[in-house]
Coordinates of N, CA, C and O in Angstrom, one line a residue:
M28 N 0.9 -1.2 0.0 CA 0.0 0.0 0.0 C 0.9 1.2 0.0 O 1.9 1.3 0.8
K29 N 0.6 2.2 -0.8 CA 1.3 3.4 -0.9 C 1.0 4.3 0.2 O -0.1 4.3 0.8
K30 N 2.0 5.2 0.6 CA 1.8 6.1 1.7 C 0.7 7.1 1.5 O 0.1 7.5 2.5
I31 N 0.4 7.5 0.3 CA -0.6 8.5 0.1 C -2.0 7.9 0.4 O -2.9 8.7 0.6
Y32 N -2.2 6.6 0.5 CA -3.4 6.1 0.9 C -3.5 5.8 2.4 O -4.5 5.2 2.9
S33 N -2.6 6.2 3.2 CA -2.5 5.9 4.6 C -3.2 7.1 5.4 O -2.9 8.3 5.2
L34 N -4.0 6.7 6.3 CA -4.6 7.7 7.2 C -3.8 7.7 8.5 O -3.7 6.7 9.2
K35 N -3.1 8.8 8.8 CA -2.1 8.8 9.8 C -2.5 9.6 11.1 O -2.2 9.1 12.2
S36 N -3.1 10.7 11.0 CA -3.3 11.6 12.1 C -4.3 11.0 13.1 O -5.4 10.5 12.7
Q37 N -4.0 11.2 14.3 CA -5.0 10.7 15.4 C -6.3 11.5 15.3 O -7.4 11.0 15.6
I38 N -6.2 12.7 14.9 CA -7.4 13.6 14.7 C -8.4 12.9 13.7 O -9.6 12.8 14.0
Y39 N -7.8 12.5 12.6 CA -8.7 11.9 11.6 C -9.2 10.5 12.0 O -10.3 10.1 11.7
F40 N -8.3 9.7 12.7 CA -8.7 8.5 13.2 C -10.0 8.6 14.1 O -11.0 8.0 14.0
N41 N -9.9 9.6 15.1 CA -11.0 9.8 16.0 C -12.2 10.3 15.3 O -13.4 9.9 15.6
K42 N -12.1 11.2 14.2 CA -13.2 11.7 13.5 C -13.9 10.5 12.8 O -15.2 10.5 12.8
V43 N -13.2 9.6 12.2 CA -13.8 8.5 11.5 C -14.5 7.6 12.4 O -15.6 7.1 12.2
I44 N -13.8 7.3 13.6 CA -14.4 6.4 14.5 C -15.6 6.9 15.2 O -16.6 6.3 15.4
N45 N -15.6 8.2 15.5 CA -16.7 8.8 16.3 C -17.9 9.2 15.4 O -19.1 9.0 15.7
K46 N -17.7 9.7 14.2 CA -18.7 10.2 13.3 C -19.1 9.2 12.2 O -20.1 9.4 11.5
G47 N -18.3 8.2 12.0 CA -18.5 7.3 10.8 C -19.5 6.2 11.1 O -19.9 5.9 12.2
K48 N -19.9 5.6 10.0 CA -20.7 4.4 10.1 C -19.8 3.2 10.5 O -18.6 3.2 10.1
K49 N -20.3 2.2 11.1 CA -19.5 1.1 11.6 C -20.0 -0.2 11.1 O -21.2 -0.5 10.9
I50 N -19.1 -1.1 10.7 CA -19.4 -2.5 10.4 C -18.7 -3.3 11.4 O -17.4 -3.3 11.5
R51 N -19.4 -4.1 12.2 CA -18.8 -4.9 13.2 C -18.8 -6.4 12.8 O -19.8 -6.8 12.2
S52 N -17.7 -7.1 13.0 CA -17.7 -8.5 12.7 C -16.9 -9.2 13.8 O -16.3 -8.5 14.7
K53 N -16.7 -10.5 13.7 CA -16.0 -11.3 14.6 C -14.5 -10.9 14.6 O -13.8 -11.0 15.5
Y54 N -14.0 -10.4 13.4 CA -12.6 -10.2 13.2 C -12.1 -8.8 13.3 O -11.0 -8.6 13.6
F55 N -13.0 -7.8 13.1 CA -12.5 -6.4 13.2 C -13.7 -5.5 13.3 O -14.9 -5.9 13.0
L56 N -13.4 -4.2 13.6 CA -14.4 -3.2 13.5 C -14.0 -2.2 12.4 O -12.8 -1.8 12.4
L57 N -14.9 -2.0 11.5 CA -14.6 -1.2 10.3 C -15.4 0.1 10.4 O -16.6 0.0 10.4
S58 N -14.8 1.2 10.5 CA -15.5 2.5 10.6 C -15.1 3.3 9.3 O -14.0 3.2 8.8
F59 N -16.1 3.9 8.7 CA -15.9 4.7 7.5 C -16.7 5.9 7.3 O -17.8 6.0 7.9
V60 N -16.2 6.9 6.6 CA -16.8 8.2 6.4 C -16.6 8.5 4.9 O -15.5 8.3 4.4
K61 N -17.6 9.0 4.3 CA -17.5 9.5 2.9 C -16.5 10.6 2.8 O -16.5 11.5 3.6
S62 N -15.7 10.6 1.7 CA -14.7 11.6 1.6 C -14.4 11.8 0.1 O -15.0 11.1 -0.8
E63 N -13.5 12.7 -0.3 CA -13.2 13.0 -1.6 C -12.0 12.1 -2.1 O -11.7 12.1 -3.3
E64 N -11.4 11.3 -1.2 CA -10.3 10.4 -1.6 C -10.3 9.2 -0.7 O -11.0 9.2 0.3
F65 N -9.6 8.2 -1.2 CA -9.5 7.0 -0.4 C -8.3 7.0 0.5 O -7.2 7.4 0.1
K66 N -8.5 6.7 1.8 CA -7.5 6.6 2.8 C -7.9 5.6 3.8 O -9.1 5.4 4.1
I67 N -6.9 4.8 4.3 CA -7.2 3.8 5.3 C -6.2 3.8 6.4 O -5.0 4.0 6.2
G68 N -6.7 3.6 7.6 CA -5.9 3.5 8.8 C -6.1 2.2 9.5 O -7.2 1.7 9.5
I69 N -5.0 1.6 9.9 CA -5.1 0.3 10.6 C -4.6 0.4 12.0 O -3.6 1.0 12.3
S70 N -5.4 -0.2 12.9 CA -5.1 -0.2 14.3 C -5.1 -1.6 14.9 O -6.1 -2.3 14.7
V71 N -4.1 -1.9 15.6 CA -4.0 -3.2 16.3 C -3.8 -2.8 17.8 O -2.8 -2.2 18.2
P72 N -4.8 -3.2 18.7 CA -4.7 -2.8 20.1 C -3.5 -3.4 20.8 O -3.0 -4.4 20.5
K73 N -3.1 -2.7 21.8 CA -2.0 -3.1 22.7 C -2.2 -4.4 23.4 O -1.3 -5.1 23.7
K74 N -3.5 -4.7 23.6 CA -3.8 -6.0 24.3 C -3.3 -7.2 23.6 O -3.1 -8.3 24.1
L75 N -3.2 -7.1 22.3 CA -2.9 -8.2 21.4 C -1.4 -8.6 21.4 O -1.0 -9.7 21.0
G76 N -0.5 -7.7 21.8 CA 0.9 -8.1 21.8 C 1.8 -6.8 21.8 O 1.3 -5.7 21.9
N77 N 3.1 -7.1 21.8 CA 4.1 -6.0 21.8 C 4.1 -5.3 20.5 O 3.5 -5.6 19.5
A78 N 5.0 -4.3 20.4 CA 5.0 -3.4 19.2 C 5.4 -4.2 18.0 O 4.9 -3.9 16.9
V79 N 6.4 -5.1 18.1 CA 6.9 -5.8 17.0 C 5.7 -6.7 16.4 O 5.5 -6.7 15.2
F80 N 5.0 -7.3 17.2 CA 3.8 -8.1 16.8 C 2.7 -7.3 16.1 O 2.2 -7.7 15.1
R81 N 2.4 -6.1 16.7 CA 1.4 -5.3 16.2 C 1.8 -4.7 14.8 O 1.0 -4.7 13.8
N82 N 3.1 -4.3 14.7 CA 3.5 -3.8 13.4 C 3.6 -4.8 12.3 O 3.3 -4.6 11.2
Y83 N 4.0 -6.0 12.7 CA 4.0 -7.2 11.8 C 2.6 -7.4 11.2 O 2.4 -7.6 10.0
N84 N 1.6 -7.4 12.0 CA 0.2 -7.6 11.6 C -0.3 -6.4 10.7 O -1.0 -6.6 9.7
K85 N 0.1 -5.2 11.0 CA -0.3 -4.1 10.2 C 0.4 -4.2 8.8 O -0.2 -3.9 7.8
R86 N 1.6 -4.7 8.7 CA 2.3 -4.8 7.5 C 1.6 -5.9 6.6 O 1.5 -5.7 5.4
I87 N 1.2 -7.0 7.2 CA 0.5 -8.0 6.5 C -0.8 -7.4 5.8 O -1.1 -7.6 4.7
I88 N -1.6 -6.6 6.6 CA -2.8 -6.0 6.1 C -2.5 -5.0 5.0 O -3.2 -5.0 4.0
K89 N -1.4 -4.3 5.2 CA -1.0 -3.3 4.1 C -0.6 -4.0 2.8 O -0.7 -3.4 1.8
D90 N -0.1 -5.2 2.9 CA 0.3 -6.0 1.8 C -1.0 -6.6 1.1 O -1.0 -6.8 -0.1
I91 N -2.0 -6.8 1.8 CA -3.2 -7.4 1.3 C -4.0 -6.3 0.5 O -4.6 -6.6 -0.5
I92 N -4.1 -5.1 1.0 CA -5.0 -4.1 0.5 C -4.8 -3.8 -1.0 O -5.8 -3.7 -1.7
P93 N -3.6 -3.7 -1.6 CA -3.5 -3.4 -3.0 C -4.1 -4.4 -3.9 O -4.6 -4.1 -5.0
G94 N -4.2 -5.7 -3.4 CA -4.8 -6.7 -4.2 C -6.3 -6.7 -4.2 O -6.9 -7.4 -5.0
L95 N -6.9 -5.9 -3.4 CA -8.4 -5.8 -3.3 C -9.0 -4.8 -4.3 O -10.2 -4.8 -4.5
N96 N -8.1 -4.0 -4.9 CA -8.6 -2.9 -5.9 C -9.7 -2.1 -5.3 O -10.8 -2.0 -5.9
I97 N -9.5 -1.5 -4.2 CA -10.5 -0.7 -3.5 C -10.2 0.8 -3.5 O -10.8 1.6 -2.9
Y98 N -9.1 1.2 -4.3 CA -8.7 2.6 -4.3 C -9.7 3.5 -4.9 O -9.6 4.7 -4.7
E99 N -10.6 3.0 -5.7 CA -11.6 3.9 -6.3 C -12.7 4.3 -5.4 O -13.5 5.2 -5.7
K100 N -12.9 3.6 -4.2 CA -13.9 4.0 -3.3 C -13.4 5.3 -2.6 O -12.3 5.5 -2.3
K101 N -14.4 6.2 -2.4 CA -14.1 7.5 -1.9 C -14.5 7.6 -0.4 O -15.5 8.2 0.0
F102 N -13.7 6.9 0.4 CA -14.0 6.8 1.9 C -12.7 6.9 2.6 O -11.6 6.6 2.1
H103 N -12.8 7.4 3.9 CA -11.7 7.3 4.9 C -12.2 6.1 5.7 O -13.3 6.1 6.2
I104 N -11.3 5.2 5.9 CA -11.6 3.9 6.6 C -10.6 3.7 7.7 O -9.4 3.9 7.6
V105 N -11.2 3.3 8.9 CA -10.3 2.9 10.0 C -10.7 1.4 10.3 O -11.8 1.1 10.5
L106 N -9.6 0.6 10.3 CA -9.8 -0.9 10.5 C -9.2 -1.2 11.9 O -7.9 -1.0 12.0
I107 N -10.0 -1.6 12.8 CA -9.5 -2.0 14.2 C -9.5 -3.5 14.2 O -10.6 -4.1 14.2
I108 N -8.4 -4.1 14.4 CA -8.2 -5.6 14.3 C -8.6 -6.2 15.7 O -8.2 -5.7 16.7
K109 N -9.2 -7.4 15.6 CA -9.5 -8.2 16.8 C -8.6 -9.5 16.8 O -8.0 -9.8 15.8
K110 N -8.5 -10.1 17.9 CA -7.7 -11.3 18.1 C -8.0 -12.4 17.1 O -7.1 -13.0 16.6
D111 N -9.2 -12.7 16.9 CA -9.6 -13.8 15.9 C -9.0 -13.5 14.5 O -8.7 -14.5 13.8
F112 N -8.9 -12.3 14.1 CA -8.4 -12.0 12.8 C -6.9 -12.3 12.7 O -6.4 -12.8 11.7
I113 N -6.2 -12.1 13.7 CA -4.7 -12.3 13.7 C -4.4 -13.8 13.6 O -3.4 -14.2 13.0
D114 N -5.3 -14.7 14.2 CA -5.0 -16.1 14.2 C -5.3 -16.8 12.8 O -5.0 -17.9 12.6
L115 N -5.9 -16.1 11.9 CA -6.2 -16.6 10.5 C -5.0 -16.7 9.6 O -4.0 -16.0 9.8
S116 N -5.1 -17.5 8.6 CA -4.0 -17.5 7.5 C -4.2 -16.3 6.7 O -5.2 -15.6 6.7
I117 N -3.2 -16.0 5.9 CA -3.2 -14.8 5.1 C -4.2 -14.9 4.0 O -4.9 -13.9 3.7
D118 N -4.5 -16.1 3.4 CA -5.5 -16.2 2.4 C -6.9 -16.0 3.0 O -7.7 -15.3 2.4
S119 N -7.1 -16.5 4.2 CA -8.4 -16.2 4.9 C -8.6 -14.7 5.2 O -9.7 -14.2 5.0
K120 N -7.5 -14.1 5.6 CA -7.6 -12.6 5.9 C -8.0 -11.9 4.6 O -8.8 -11.0 4.7
K121 N -7.4 -12.3 3.5 CA -7.6 -11.6 2.2 C -9.1 -11.7 1.9 O -9.8 -10.7 1.5
E122 N -9.7 -12.9 2.0 CA -11.1 -13.2 1.6 C -12.0 -12.4 2.6 O -13.0 -11.8 2.1
I123 N -11.7 -12.4 3.8 CA -12.6 -11.7 4.8 C -12.6 -10.2 4.6 O -13.6 -9.5 4.6
L124 N -11.4 -9.6 4.4 CA -11.3 -8.2 4.1 C -12.0 -7.8 2.8 O -12.7 -6.8 2.8
K125 N -11.9 -8.6 1.8 CA -12.5 -8.3 0.5 C -14.0 -8.3 0.7 O -14.7 -7.4 0.2
K126 N -14.6 -9.3 1.4 CA -16.0 -9.4 1.6 C -16.5 -8.3 2.5 O -17.6 -7.7 2.1
E127 N -15.8 -7.9 3.5 CA -16.3 -6.8 4.4 C -16.2 -5.4 3.8 O -17.0 -4.6 4.0
I128 N -15.1 -5.2 3.0 CA -15.0 -3.9 2.4 C -16.0 -3.7 1.3 O -16.4 -2.6 1.0
K129 N -16.4 -4.8 0.6 CA -17.5 -4.6 -0.4 C -18.8 -4.2 0.2 O -19.6 -3.6 -0.5
R130 N -19.0 -4.4 1.5 CA -20.2 -3.9 2.2 C -20.3 -2.4 2.4 O -21.4 -1.9 2.6
I131 N -19.2 -1.7 2.2 CA -19.2 -0.2 2.3 C -19.9 0.4 1.1 O -19.5 0.1 0.0
K132 N -20.9 1.2 1.4 CA -21.6 1.9 0.4 C -21.8 3.3 0.8 O -22.0 3.7 1.9

């Protein structure tokens, strides 16, 4: 995933989480707000592991996102990962993300 598609600022994270629509699943919480461009932020809670573990899982998700072809969607998205999602294989993660992101309208 390219840096220009990354949602970085905590202010924007909070705005998307507080004012956006939410999709809850067993594997993650997906919050989104309509916008003029596509940006995505990924969050892995501290409860799930140390910094190395959390960053590793964020990198895996960032590698999956370009294959989903979702850059034409005009949303700011925040993806908060849950424990069950981390335990899945990479192929399962890709399928679940693809299915859940298609629900965004």
